[in-house]
C-alpha positions as protocol buffer text, in pm:
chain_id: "A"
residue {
  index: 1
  type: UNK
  ca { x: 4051 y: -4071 z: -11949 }
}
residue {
  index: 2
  type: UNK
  ca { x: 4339 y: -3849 z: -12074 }
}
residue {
  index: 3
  type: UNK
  ca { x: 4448 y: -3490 z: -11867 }
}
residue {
  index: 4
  type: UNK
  ca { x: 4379 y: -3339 z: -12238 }
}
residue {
  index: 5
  type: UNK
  ca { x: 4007 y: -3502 z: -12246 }
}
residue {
  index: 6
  type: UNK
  ca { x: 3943 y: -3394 z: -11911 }
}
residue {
  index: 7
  type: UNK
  ca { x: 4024 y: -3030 z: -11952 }
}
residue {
  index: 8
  type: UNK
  ca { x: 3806 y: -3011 z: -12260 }
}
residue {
  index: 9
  type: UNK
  ca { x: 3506 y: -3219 z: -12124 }
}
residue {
  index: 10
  type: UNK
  ca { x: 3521 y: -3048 z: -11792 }
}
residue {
  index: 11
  type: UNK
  ca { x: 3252 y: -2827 z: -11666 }
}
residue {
  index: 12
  type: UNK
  ca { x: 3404 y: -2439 z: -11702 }
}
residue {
  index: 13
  type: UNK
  ca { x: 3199 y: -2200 z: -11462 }
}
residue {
  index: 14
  type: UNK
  ca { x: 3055 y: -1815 z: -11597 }
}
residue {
  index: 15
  type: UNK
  ca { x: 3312 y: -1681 z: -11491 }
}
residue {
  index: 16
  type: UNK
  ca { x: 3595 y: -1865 z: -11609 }
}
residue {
  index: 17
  type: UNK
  ca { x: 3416 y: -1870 z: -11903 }
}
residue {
  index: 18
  type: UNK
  ca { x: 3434 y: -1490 z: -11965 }
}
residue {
  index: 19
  type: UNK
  ca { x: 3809 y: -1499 z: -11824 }
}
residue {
  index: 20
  type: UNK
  ca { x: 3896 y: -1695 z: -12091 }
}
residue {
  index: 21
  type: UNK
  ca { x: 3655 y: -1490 z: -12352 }
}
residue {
  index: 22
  type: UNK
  ca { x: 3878 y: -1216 z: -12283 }
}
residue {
  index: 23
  type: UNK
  ca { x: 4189 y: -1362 z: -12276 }
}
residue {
  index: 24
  type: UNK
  ca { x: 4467 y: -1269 z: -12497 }
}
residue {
  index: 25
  type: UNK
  ca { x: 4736 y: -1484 z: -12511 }
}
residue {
  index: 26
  type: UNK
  ca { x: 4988 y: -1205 z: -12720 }
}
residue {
  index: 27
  type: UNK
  ca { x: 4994 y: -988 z: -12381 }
}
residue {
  index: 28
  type: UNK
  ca { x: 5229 y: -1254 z: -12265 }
}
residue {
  index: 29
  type: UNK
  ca { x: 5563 y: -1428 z: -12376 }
}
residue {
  index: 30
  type: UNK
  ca { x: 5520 y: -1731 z: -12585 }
}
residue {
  index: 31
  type: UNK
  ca { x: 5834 y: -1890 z: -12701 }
}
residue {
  index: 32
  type: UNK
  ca { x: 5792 y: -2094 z: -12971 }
}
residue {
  index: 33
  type: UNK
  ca { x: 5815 y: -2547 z: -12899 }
}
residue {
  index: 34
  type: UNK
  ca { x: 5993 y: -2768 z: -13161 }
}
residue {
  index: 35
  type: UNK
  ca { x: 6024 y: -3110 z: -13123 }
}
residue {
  index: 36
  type: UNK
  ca { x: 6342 y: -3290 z: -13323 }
}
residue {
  index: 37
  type: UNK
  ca { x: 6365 y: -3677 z: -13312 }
}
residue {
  index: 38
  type: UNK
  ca { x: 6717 y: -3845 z: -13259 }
}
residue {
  index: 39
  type: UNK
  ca { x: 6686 y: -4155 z: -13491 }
}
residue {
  index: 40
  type: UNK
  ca { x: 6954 y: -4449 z: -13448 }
}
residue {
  index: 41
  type: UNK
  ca { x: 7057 y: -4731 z: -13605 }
}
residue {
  index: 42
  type: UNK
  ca { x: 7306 y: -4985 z: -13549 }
}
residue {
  index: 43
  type: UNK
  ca { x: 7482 y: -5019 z: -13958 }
}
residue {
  index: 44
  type: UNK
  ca { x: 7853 y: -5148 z: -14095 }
}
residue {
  index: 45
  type: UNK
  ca { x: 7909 y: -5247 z: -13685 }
}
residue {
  index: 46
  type: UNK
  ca { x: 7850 y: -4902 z: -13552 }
}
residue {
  index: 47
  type: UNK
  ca { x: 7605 y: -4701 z: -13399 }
}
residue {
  index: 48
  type: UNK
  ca { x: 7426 y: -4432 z: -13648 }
}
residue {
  index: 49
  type: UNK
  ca { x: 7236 y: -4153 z: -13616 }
}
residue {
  index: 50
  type: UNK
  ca { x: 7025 y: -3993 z: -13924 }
}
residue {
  index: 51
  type: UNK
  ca { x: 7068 y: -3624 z: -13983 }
}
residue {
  index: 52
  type: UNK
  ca { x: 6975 y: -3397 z: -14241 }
}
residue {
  index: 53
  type: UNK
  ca { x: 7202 y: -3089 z: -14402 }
}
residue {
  index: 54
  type: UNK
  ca { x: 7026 y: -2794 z: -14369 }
}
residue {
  index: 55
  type: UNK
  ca { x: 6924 y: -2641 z: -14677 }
}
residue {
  index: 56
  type: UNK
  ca { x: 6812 y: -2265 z: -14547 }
}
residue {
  index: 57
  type: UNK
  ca { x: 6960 y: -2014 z: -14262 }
}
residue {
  index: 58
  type: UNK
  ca { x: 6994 y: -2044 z: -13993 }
}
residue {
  index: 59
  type: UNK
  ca { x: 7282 y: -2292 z: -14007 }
}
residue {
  index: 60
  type: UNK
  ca { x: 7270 y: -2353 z: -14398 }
}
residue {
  index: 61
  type: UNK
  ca { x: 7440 y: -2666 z: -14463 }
}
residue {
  index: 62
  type: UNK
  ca { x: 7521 y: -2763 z: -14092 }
}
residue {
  index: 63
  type: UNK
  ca { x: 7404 y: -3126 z: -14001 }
}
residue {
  index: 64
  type: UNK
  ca { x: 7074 y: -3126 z: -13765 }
}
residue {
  index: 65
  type: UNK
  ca { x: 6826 y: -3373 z: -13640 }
}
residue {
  index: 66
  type: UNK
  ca { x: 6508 y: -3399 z: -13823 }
}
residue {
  index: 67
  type: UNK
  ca { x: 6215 y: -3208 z: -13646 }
}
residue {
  index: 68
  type: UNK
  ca { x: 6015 y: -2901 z: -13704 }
}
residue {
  index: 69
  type: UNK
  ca { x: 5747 y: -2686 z: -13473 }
}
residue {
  index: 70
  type: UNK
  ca { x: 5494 y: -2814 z: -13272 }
}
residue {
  index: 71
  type: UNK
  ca { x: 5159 y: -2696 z: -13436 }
}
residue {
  index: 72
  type: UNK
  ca { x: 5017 y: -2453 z: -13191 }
}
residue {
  index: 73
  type: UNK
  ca { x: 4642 y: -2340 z: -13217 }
}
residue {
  index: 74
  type: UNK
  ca { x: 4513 y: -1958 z: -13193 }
}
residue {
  index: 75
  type: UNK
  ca { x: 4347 y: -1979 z: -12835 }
}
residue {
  index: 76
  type: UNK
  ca { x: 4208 y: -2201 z: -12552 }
}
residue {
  index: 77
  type: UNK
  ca { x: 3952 y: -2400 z: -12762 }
}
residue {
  index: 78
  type: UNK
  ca { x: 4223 y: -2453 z: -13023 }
}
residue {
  index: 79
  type: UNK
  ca { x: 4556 y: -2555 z: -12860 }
}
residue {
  index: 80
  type: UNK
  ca { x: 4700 y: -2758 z: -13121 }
}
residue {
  index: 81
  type: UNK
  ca { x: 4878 y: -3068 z: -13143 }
}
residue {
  index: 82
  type: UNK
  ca { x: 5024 y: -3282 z: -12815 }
}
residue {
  index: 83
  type: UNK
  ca { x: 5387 y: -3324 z: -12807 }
}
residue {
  index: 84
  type: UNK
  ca { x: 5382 y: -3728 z: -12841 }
}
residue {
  index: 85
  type: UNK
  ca { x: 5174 y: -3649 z: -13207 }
}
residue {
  index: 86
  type: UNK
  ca { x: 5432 y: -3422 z: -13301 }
}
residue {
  index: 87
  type: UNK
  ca { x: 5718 y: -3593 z: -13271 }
}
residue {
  index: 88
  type: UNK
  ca { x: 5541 y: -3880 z: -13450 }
}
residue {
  index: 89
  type: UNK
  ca { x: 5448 y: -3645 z: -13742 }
}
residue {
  index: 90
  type: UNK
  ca { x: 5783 y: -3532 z: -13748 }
}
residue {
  index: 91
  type: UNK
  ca { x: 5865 y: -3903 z: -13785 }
}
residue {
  index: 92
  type: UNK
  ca { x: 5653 y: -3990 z: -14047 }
}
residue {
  index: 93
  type: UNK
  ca { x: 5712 y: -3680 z: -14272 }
}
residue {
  index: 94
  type: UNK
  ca { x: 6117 y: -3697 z: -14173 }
}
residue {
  index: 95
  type: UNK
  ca { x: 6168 y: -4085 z: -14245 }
}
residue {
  index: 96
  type: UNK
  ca { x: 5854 y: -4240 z: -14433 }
}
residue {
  index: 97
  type: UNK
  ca { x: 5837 y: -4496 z: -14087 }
}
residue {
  index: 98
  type: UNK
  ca { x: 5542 y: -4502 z: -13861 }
}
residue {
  index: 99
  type: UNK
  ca { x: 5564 y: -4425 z: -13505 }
}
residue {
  index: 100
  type: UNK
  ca { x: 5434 y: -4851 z: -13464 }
}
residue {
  index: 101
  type: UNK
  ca { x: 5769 y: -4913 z: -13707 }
}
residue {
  index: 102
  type: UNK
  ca { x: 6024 y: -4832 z: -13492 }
}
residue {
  index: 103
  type: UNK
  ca { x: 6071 y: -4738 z: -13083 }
}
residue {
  index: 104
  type: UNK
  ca { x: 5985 y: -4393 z: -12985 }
}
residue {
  index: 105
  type: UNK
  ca { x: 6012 y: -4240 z: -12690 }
}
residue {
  index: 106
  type: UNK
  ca { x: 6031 y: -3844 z: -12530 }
}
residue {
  index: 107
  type: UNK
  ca { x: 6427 y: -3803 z: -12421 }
}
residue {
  index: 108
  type: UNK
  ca { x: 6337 y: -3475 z: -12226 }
}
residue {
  index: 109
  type: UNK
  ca { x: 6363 y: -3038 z: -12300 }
}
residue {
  index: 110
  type: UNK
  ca { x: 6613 y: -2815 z: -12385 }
}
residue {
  index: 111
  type: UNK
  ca { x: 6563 y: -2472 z: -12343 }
}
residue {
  index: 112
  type: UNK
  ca { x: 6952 y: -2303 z: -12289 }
}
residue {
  index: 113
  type: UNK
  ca { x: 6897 y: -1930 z: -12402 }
}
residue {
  index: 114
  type: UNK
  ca { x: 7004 y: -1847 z: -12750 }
}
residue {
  index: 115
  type: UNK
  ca { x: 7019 y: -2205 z: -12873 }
}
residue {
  index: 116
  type: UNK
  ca { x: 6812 y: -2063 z: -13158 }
}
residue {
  index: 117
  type: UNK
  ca { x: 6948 y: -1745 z: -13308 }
}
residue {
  index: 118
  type: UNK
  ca { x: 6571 y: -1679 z: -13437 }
}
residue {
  index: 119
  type: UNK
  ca { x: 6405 y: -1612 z: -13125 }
}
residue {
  index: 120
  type: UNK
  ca { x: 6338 y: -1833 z: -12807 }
}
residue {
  index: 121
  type: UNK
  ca { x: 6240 y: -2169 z: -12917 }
}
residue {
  index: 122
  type: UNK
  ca { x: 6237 y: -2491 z: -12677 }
}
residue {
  index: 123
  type: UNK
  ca { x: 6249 y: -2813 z: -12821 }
}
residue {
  index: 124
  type: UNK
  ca { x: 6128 y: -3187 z: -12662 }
}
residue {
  index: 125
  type: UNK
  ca { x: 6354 y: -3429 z: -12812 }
}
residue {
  index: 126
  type: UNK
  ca { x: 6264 y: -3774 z: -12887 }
}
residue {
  index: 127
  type: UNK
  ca { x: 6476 y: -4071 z: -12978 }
}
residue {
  index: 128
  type: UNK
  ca { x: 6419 y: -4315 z: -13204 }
}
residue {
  index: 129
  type: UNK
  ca { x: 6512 y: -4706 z: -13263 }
}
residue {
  index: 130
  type: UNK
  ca { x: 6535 y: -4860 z: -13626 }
}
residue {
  index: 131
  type: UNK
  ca { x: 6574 y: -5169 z: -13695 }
}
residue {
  index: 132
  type: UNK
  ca { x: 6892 y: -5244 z: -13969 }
}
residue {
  index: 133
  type: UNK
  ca { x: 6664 y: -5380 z: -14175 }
}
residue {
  index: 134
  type: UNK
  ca { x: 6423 y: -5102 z: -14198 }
}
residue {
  index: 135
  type: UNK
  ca { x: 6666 y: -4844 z: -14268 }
}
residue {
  index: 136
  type: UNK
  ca { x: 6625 y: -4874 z: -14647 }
}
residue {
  index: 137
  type: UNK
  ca { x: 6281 y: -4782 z: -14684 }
}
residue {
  index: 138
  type: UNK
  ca { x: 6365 y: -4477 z: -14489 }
}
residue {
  index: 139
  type: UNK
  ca { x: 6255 y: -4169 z: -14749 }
}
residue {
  index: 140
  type: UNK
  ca { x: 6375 y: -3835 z: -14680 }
}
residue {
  index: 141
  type: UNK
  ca { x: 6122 y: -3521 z: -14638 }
}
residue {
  index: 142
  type: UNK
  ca { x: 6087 y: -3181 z: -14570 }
}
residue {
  index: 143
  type: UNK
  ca { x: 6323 y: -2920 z: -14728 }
}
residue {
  index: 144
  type: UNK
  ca { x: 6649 y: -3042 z: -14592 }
}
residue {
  index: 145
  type: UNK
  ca { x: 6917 y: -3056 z: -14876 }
}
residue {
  index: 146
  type: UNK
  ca { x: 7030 y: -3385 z: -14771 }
}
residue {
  index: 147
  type: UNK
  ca { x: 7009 y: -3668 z: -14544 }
}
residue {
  index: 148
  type: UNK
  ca { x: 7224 y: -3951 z: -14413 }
}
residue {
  index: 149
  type: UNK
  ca { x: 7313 y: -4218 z: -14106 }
}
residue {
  index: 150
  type: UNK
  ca { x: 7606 y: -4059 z: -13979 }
}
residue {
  index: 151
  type: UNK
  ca { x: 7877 y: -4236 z: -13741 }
}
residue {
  index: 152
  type: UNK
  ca { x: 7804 y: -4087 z: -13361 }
}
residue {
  index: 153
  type: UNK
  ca { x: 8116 y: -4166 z: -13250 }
}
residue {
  index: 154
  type: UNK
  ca { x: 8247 y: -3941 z: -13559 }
}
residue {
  index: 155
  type: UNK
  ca { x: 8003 y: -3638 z: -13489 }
}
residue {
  index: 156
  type: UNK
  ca { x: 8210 y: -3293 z: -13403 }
}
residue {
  index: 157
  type: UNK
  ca { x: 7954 y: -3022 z: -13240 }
}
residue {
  index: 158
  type: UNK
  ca { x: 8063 y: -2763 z: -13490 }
}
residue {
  index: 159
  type: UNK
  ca { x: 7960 y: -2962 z: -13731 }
}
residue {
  index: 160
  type: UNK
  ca { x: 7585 y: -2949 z: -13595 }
}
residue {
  index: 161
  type: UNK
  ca { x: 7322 y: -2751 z: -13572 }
}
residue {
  index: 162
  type: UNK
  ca { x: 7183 y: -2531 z: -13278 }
}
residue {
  index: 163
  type: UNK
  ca { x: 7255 y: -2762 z: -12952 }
}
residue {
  index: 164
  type: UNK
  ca { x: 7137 y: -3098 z: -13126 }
}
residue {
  index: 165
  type: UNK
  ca { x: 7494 y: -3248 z: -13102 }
}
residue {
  index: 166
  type: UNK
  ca { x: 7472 y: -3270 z: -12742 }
}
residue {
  index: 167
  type: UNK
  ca { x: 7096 y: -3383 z: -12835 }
}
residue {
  index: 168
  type: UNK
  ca { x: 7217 y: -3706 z: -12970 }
}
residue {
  index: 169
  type: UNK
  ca { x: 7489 y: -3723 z: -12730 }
}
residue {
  index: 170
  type: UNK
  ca { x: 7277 y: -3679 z: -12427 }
}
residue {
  index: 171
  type: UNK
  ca { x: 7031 y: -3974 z: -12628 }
}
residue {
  index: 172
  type: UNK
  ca { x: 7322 y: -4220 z: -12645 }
}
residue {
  index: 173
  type: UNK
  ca { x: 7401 y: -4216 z: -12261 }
}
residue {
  index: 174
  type: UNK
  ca { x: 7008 y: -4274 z: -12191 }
}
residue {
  index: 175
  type: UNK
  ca { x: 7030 y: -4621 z: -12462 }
}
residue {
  index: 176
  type: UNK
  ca { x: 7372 y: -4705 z: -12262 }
}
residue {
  index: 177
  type: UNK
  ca { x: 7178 y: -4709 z: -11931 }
}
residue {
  index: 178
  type: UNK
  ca { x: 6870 y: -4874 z: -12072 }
}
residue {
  index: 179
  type: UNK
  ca { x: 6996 y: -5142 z: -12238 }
}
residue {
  index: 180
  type: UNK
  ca { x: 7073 y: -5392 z: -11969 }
}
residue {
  index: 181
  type: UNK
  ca { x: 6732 y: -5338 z: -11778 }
}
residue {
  index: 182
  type: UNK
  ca { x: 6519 y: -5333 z: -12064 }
}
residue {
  index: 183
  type: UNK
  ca { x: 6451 y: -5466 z: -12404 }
}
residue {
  index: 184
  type: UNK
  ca { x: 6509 y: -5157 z: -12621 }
}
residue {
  index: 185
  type: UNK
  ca { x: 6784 y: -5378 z: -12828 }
}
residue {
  index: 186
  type: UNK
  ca { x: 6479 y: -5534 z: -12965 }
}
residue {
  index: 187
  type: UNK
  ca { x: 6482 y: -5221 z: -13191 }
}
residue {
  index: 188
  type: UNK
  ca { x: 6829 y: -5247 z: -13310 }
}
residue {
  index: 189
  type: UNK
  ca { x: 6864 y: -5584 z: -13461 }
}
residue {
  index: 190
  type: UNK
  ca { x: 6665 y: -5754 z: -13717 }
}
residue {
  index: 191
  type: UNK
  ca { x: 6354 y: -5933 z: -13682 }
}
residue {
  index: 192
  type: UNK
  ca { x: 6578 y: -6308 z: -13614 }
}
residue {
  index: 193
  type: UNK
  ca { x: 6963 y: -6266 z: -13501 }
}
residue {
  index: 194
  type: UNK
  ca { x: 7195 y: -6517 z: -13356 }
}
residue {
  index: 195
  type: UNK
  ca { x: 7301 y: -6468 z: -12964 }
}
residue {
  index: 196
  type: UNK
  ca { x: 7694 y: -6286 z: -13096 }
}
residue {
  index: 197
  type: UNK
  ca { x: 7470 y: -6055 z: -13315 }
}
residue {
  index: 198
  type: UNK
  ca { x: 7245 y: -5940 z: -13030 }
}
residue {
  index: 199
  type: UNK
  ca { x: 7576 y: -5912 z: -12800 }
}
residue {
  index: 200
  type: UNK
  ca { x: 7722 y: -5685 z: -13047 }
}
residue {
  index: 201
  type: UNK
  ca { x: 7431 y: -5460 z: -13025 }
}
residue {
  index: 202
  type: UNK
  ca { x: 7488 y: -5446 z: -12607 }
}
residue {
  index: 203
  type: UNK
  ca { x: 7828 y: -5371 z: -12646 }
}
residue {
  index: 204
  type: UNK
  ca { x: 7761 y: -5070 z: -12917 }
}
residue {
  index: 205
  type: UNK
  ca { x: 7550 y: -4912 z: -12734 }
}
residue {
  index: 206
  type: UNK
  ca { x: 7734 y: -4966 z: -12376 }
}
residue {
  index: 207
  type: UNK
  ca { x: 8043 y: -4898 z: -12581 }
}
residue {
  index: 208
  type: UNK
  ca { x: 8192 y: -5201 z: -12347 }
}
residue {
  index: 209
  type: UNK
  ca { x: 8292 y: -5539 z: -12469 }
}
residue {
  index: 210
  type: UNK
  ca { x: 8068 y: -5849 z: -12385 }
}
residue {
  index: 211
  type: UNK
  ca { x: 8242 y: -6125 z: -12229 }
}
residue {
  index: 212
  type: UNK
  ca { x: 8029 y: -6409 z: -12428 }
}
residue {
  index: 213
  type: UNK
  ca { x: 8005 y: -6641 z: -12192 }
}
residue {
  index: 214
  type: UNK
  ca { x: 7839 y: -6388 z: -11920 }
}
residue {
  index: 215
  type: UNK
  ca { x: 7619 y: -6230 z: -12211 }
}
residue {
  index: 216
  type: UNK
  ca { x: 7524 y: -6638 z: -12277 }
}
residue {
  index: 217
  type: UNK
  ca { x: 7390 y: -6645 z: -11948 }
}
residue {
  index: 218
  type: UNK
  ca { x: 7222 y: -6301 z: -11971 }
}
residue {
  index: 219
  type: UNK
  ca { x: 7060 y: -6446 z: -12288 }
}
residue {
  index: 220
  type: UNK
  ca { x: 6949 y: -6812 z: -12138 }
}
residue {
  index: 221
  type: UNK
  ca { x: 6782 y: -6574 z: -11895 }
}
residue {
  index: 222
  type: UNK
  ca { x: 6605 y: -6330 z: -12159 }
}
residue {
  index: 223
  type: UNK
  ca { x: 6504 y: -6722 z: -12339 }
}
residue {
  index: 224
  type: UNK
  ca { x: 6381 y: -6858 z: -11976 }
}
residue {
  index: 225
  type: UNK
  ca { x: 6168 y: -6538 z: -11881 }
}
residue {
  index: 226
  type: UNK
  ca { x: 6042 y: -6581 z: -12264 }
}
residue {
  index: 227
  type: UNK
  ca { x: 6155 y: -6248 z: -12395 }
}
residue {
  index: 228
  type: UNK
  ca { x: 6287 y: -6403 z: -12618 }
}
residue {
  index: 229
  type: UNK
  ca { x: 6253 y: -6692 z: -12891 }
}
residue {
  index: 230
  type: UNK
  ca { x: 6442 y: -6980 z: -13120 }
}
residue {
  index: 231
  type: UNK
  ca { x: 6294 y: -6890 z: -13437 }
}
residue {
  index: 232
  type: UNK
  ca { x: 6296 y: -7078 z: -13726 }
}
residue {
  index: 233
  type: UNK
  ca { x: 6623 y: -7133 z: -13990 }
}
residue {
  index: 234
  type: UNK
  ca { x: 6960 y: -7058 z: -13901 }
}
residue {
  index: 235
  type: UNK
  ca { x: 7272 y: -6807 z: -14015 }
}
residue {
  index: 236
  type: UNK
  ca { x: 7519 y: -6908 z: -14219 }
}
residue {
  index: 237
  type: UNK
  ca { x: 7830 y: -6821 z: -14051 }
}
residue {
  index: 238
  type: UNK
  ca { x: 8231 y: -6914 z: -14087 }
}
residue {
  index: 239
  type: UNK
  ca { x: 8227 y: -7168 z: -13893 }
}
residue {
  index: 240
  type: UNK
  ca { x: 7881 y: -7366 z: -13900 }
}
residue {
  index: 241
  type: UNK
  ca { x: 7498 y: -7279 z: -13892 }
}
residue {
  index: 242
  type: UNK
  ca { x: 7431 y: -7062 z: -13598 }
}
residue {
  index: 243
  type: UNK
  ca { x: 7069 y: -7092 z: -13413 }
}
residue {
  index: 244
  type: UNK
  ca { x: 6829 y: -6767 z: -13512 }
}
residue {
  index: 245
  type: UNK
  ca { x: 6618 y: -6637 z: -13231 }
}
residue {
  index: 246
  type: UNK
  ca { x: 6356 y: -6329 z: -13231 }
}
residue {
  index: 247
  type: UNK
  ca { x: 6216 y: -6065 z: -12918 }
}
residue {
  index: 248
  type: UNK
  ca { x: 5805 y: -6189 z: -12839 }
}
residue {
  index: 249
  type: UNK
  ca { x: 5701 y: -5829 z: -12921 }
}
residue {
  index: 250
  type: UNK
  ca { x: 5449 y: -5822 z: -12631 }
}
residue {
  index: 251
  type: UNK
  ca { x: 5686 y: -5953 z: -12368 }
}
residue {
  index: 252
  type: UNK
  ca { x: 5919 y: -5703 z: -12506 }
}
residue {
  index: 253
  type: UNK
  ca { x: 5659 y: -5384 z: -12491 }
}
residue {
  index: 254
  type: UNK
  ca { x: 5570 y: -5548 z: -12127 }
}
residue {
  index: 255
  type: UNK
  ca { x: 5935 y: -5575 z: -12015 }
}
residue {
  index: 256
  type: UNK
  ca { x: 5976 y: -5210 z: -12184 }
}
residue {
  index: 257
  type: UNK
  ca { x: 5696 y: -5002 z: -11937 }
}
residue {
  index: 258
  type: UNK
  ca { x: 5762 y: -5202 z: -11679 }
}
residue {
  index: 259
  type: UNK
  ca { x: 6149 y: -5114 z: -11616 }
}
C-alpha cells in the first residue's frame, strides 16, 4: 500500500477531524510547485535536449524546458495530483509520448529564491530518455511558440529560461554517472544497434572516448549477463554487414532499480 493510500484510508480521530475542519490553509505560505521535464535524445551524433521558446512573459521568447504547475487541490480531502503524475502529464501534453514510451525518472528540486520573477515557485525536475527513433512522432503542446532538440553542448544560460539551463546541465552529469552502472542507454538507441552504435551512445553521454576493444568486453559482459541480445538482420555498413543486437526490456528495467 502507497504513503498516499494510507493517509486517506487511515482512521482520523474527533479531534483531528475538527482540526482539520477548521483549517485554513491561506493563513500560511504556499509557494506554488512546477514540475519541468528535461527530455534527451541522442540525434546527428550529439546529445539533444528538447526545449520550447516561450511564447508569453515572463521570459518571452527565451528557450525553457517543457513543464507547467503541479495541479494542487483546495484542502485536505482534495490535495491534487502526485508529483510522478505530473511530470508524466506534462510529458504527454509536452511531447505526444507516454510516460511507458520513453525513461522517466525524478532528477531532484530547485528552489533558489527568485528563480521565478512571478512569485516563489519550486519546481521537481524530471529527465527524460527518447529513443532516436521516436523522436519524430514527438508533437508539440501547450502554448509555447516553438519547439526544438537543441545541441546541449551549444546551450548558453542566457539563452534560457528561469534556472532550467543549469536544469539540463545538472541532468547530463546524473546520465554521465549512470551510464556505466546501469542500462539507461537502452533509451538512447534504437530498438536493434550494432556494438560501435551503442559505444557511441557511452561516449556521448560520458563525453569520453571508448576504447573499442575495452567497450567489446563491457558488451560480451552486458550479452553474458543477458541484458542484452543478437537480434535478427544486420546493418549495412562501409565495410561489411555488422551483427544487430537489442536490450531484453525486463532485464533492462531489473538491472535499472536494482543499481
Amino acid at each position: 500500500m502507497s504513503k498516499k493510500t494510507e493517509a486517506v484510508t487511515r482512521r482520523v480521530d474527533p479531534e483531528e477531524a475538527a482540526f482539520l475542519r477548521d483549517y485554513r490553509p491561506a493563513d500560511f505560505p504556499r509557494p506554488s510547485v512546477t514540475v519541468d521535464v528535461a527530455a534527451f535524445s541522442v540525434l546527428d551524433a550529439e546529445l539533444r535536449v528538447l526545449l520550447v521558446k516561450r511564447g508569453g512573459h515572463p521570459f518571452k521568447g527565451a528557450w525553457a524546458l517543457p513543464g507547467g504547475f503541479v495541479r494542487v487541490g483546495d484542502g485536505h480531502r482534495d490535495q491534487g495530483e502526485d508529483l510522478d503524475a505530473a511530470a508524466t502529464r506534462e510529458l504527454e501534453e509536452e511531447t505526444g509520448l507516454r510516460a511507458s514510451d520513453v525513461y522517466l525518472e525524478q532528477l531532484g528540486a530547485f528552489g533558489k529564491a527568485a528563480r521565478d520573477p512571478r512569485m516563489r515557485v519550486i519546481t521537481v525536475a524530471y529527465y527524460a530518455l527518447i529513443r532516436p527513433d521516436l523522436v519524430p512522432l514527438v508533437r508539440g503542446g501547450g502554448d509555447a511558440a516553438a519547439a526544438d532538440w537543441l545541441s546541449v553542448n551549444a546551450l548558453r544560460p542566457a539563452d534560457m529560461a528561469f534556472d532550467h539551463h543549469g536544469i539540463v546541465t545538472q541532468a547530463a552529469r546524473r546520465m554521465a554517472e549512470r551510464v556505466s552502472s546501469s542500462s539507461i542507454a537502452s533509451s538512447l538507441v534504437t530498438k536493434t544497434f550494432t556494438i560501435p552504435e551503442l559505444r557511441h551512445v557511452y561516449a556521448i553521454l560520458t563525453g569520453k572516448p571508448q576504447d573499442p576493444g575495452n567497450f567489446r568486453r563491457k558488451f560480451e559482459r552486458m550479452v553474458e549477463e543477458g541484458i542484452i541480445e543478437q537480434a535478427p538482420g544486420k546493418r549495412i555498413t562501409a565495410s561489411k554487414p555488422a551483427l544487430v543486437y537489442r536490450f531484453l526490456p525486463e532485464k533492462t528495467e531489473h538491472e535499472c532499480r536494482r543499481r
